[in-house]
XYZ file of C-alpha atoms in Angstrom:
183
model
C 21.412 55.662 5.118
C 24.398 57.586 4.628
C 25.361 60.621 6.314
C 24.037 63.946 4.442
C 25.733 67.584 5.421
C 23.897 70.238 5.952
C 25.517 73.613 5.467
C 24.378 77.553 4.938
C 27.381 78.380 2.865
C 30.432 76.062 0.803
C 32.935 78.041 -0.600
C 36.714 77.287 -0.950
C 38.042 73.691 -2.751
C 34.404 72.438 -1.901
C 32.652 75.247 -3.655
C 35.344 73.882 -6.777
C 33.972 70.296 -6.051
C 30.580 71.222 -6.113
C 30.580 72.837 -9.113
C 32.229 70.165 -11.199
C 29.621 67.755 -9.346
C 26.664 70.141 -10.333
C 28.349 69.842 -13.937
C 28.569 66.385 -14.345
C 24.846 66.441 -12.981
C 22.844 69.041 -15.080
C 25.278 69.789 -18.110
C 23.245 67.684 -20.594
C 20.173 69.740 -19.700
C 21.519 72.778 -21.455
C 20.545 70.387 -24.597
C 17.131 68.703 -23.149
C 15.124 71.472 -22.093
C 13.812 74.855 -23.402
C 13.934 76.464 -20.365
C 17.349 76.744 -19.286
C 17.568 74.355 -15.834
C 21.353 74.929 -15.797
C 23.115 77.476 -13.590
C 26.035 79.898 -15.287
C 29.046 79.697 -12.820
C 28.644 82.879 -11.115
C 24.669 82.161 -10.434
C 25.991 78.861 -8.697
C 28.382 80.760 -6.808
C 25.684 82.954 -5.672
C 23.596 80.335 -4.270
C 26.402 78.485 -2.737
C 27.386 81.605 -1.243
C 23.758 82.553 -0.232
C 23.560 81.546 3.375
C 19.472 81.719 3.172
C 19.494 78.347 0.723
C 20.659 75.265 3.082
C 22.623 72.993 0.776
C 22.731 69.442 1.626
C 26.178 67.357 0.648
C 26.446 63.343 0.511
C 30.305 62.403 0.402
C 31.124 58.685 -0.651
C 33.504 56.227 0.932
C 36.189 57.631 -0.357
C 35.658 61.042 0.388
C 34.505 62.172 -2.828
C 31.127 64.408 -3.268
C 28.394 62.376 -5.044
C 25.204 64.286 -4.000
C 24.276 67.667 -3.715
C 21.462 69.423 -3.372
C 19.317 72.905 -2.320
C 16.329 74.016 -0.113
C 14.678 77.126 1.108
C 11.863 78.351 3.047
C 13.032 81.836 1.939
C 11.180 82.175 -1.554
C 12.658 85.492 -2.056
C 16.377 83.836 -2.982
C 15.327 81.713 -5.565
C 15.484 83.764 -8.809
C 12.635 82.944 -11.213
C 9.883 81.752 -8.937
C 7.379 83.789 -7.780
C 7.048 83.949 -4.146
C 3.597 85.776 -4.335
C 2.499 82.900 -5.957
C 2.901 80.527 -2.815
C 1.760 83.533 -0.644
C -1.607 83.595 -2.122
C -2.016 80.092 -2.780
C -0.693 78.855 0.678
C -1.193 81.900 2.930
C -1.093 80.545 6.186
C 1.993 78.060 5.380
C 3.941 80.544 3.258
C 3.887 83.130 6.169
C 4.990 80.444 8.737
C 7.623 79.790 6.516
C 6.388 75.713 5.527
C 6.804 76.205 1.970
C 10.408 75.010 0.876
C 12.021 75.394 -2.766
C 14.234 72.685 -3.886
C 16.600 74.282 -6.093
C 18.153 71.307 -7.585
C 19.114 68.023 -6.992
C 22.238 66.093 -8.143
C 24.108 63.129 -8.041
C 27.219 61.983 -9.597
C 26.594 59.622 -12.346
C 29.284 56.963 -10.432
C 26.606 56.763 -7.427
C 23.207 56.626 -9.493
C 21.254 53.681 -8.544
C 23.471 53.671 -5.128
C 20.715 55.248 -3.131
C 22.504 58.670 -2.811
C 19.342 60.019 -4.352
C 17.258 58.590 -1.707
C 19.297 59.869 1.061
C 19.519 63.212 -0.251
C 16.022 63.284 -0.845
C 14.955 62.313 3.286
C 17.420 64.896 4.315
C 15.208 67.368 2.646
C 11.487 66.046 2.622
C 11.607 64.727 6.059
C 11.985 67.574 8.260
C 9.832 69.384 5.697
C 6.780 66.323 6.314
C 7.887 66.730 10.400
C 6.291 70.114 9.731
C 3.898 69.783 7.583
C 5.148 71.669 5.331
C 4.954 71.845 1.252
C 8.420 70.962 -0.663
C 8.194 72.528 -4.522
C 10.687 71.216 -7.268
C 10.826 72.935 -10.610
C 10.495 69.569 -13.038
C 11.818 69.612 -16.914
C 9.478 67.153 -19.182
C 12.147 64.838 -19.750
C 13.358 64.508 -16.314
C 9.625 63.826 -15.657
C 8.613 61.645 -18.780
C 11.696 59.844 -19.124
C 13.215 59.493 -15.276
C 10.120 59.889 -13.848
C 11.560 62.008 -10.881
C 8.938 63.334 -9.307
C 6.934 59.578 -9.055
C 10.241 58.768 -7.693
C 10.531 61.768 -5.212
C 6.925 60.818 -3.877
C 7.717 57.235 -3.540
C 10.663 57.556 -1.901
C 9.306 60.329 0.757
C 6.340 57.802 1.100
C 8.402 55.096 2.620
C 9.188 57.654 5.924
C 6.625 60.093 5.642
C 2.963 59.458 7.097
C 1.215 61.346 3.791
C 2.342 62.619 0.750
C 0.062 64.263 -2.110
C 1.851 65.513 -5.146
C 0.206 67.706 -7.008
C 1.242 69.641 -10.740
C 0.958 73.076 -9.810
C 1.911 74.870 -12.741
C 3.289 73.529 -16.420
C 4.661 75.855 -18.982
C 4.737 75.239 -22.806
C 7.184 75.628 -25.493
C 5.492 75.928 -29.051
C 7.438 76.460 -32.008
C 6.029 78.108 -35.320
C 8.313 76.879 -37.929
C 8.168 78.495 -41.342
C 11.138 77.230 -43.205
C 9.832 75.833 -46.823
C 9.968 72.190 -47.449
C 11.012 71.206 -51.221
C-alpha cells in the first residue's frame, strides 16, 4: 500500500496540482450527469481551503499527485447535503460525529488500475469501520452502472474491514418532457 497524506488544508503550488488532478478526474462529468458532480474553481478552493474536510493525497514515484480525495464528519461543510437528514436517520451516530461525507474521489487517469483507488479508499473507510461509523458517497448513474464504483468501494473496504452493508439511501430522477414535433 502506498503512502496516503492526510491534510486539513492544501493551498499554494499543491492547491494548483490538485486542481488540475481534480480536472483530469471529474471534467467529463460536466457531460455525463444531470446533476452537476463537478466543482467551479472557487468552490474547490473553498473546500481545499476548508480545514473541517480532511483531504487525503496519494503522490506517485515520481512525485507527481495521482489520487485525491475528501471526508468529513462535519455535515454542515458539505454544500448540498442535508445534514438533518443523517441527524434523524442516524441520531445517535450523527451526534457522535460517525457519519462521514466523502466529497469526491479521484485519480489520475495514468494510475487507474494501479491500485491508487484502493489505497485512497482504506485511508478513508478504515478508520471510519475502526469506529463504526457510516461513510456516505454521492454516486452519478453512470459512475454506478457503468464503473460500478460503489460495488467496487464495498469490495475493496471488505478485504480490511470486519462488515460492510451498503445500502441506497436516496436516488434522485431526471425526467425530461420533450415536445419538439417530429416530421
Amino acid at each position: 500500500m502506498t503512502v496516503v497524506e492526510t491534510r486539513s488544508v492544501v493551498a499554494g503550488d499543491m492547491l494548483e496540482e490538485a486542481w488540475k488532478l481534480y480536472m483530469l478526474s471529474f471534467d467529463e462529468l460536466r457531460y455525463l450527469a444531470v446533476q452537476r458532480h463537478v466543482m467551479y474553481g472557487d468552490e474547490f478552493d473553498a473546500v481545499m481551503a476548508d480545514p473541517r474536510i480532511d483531504k487525503f493525497l496519494l503522490r506517485g514515484e515520481d512525485g507527481s499527485l495521482q489520487g485525491l480525495s475528501t471526508m468529513t464528519a462535519q455535515l454542515s461543510s458539505m454544500p448540498l447535503i442535508s445534514p438533518e437528514y443523517f441527524a434523524r436517520r442516524w441520531p445517535e451516530r450523527y451526534e457522535a460525529g460517525l457519519v462521514f461525507y466523502i466529497g469526491f474521489l479521484g485519480v489520475h487517469p495514468d494510475s487507474h488500475g494501479t491500485g491508487v483507488f484502493g489505497d485512497l479508499v482504506r485511508a478513508m473507510t478504515e478508520p471510519v469501520a475502526r469506529r463504526e461509523g457510516l461513510a456516505v458517497i454521492d454516486v452519478c448513474s453512470y459512475n454506478k452502472d457503468r464503473l460500478h464504483l460503489p460495488r467496487a468501494i464495498r469490495w475493496l473496504a471488505s478485504t480490511w474491514a470486519s462488515s460492510v452493508e451498503m445500502t441506497v439511501l436516496d436516488a434522485q430522477s431526471y425526467v425530461g418532457y420533450d415536445f419538439a414535433r417530429t416530421a
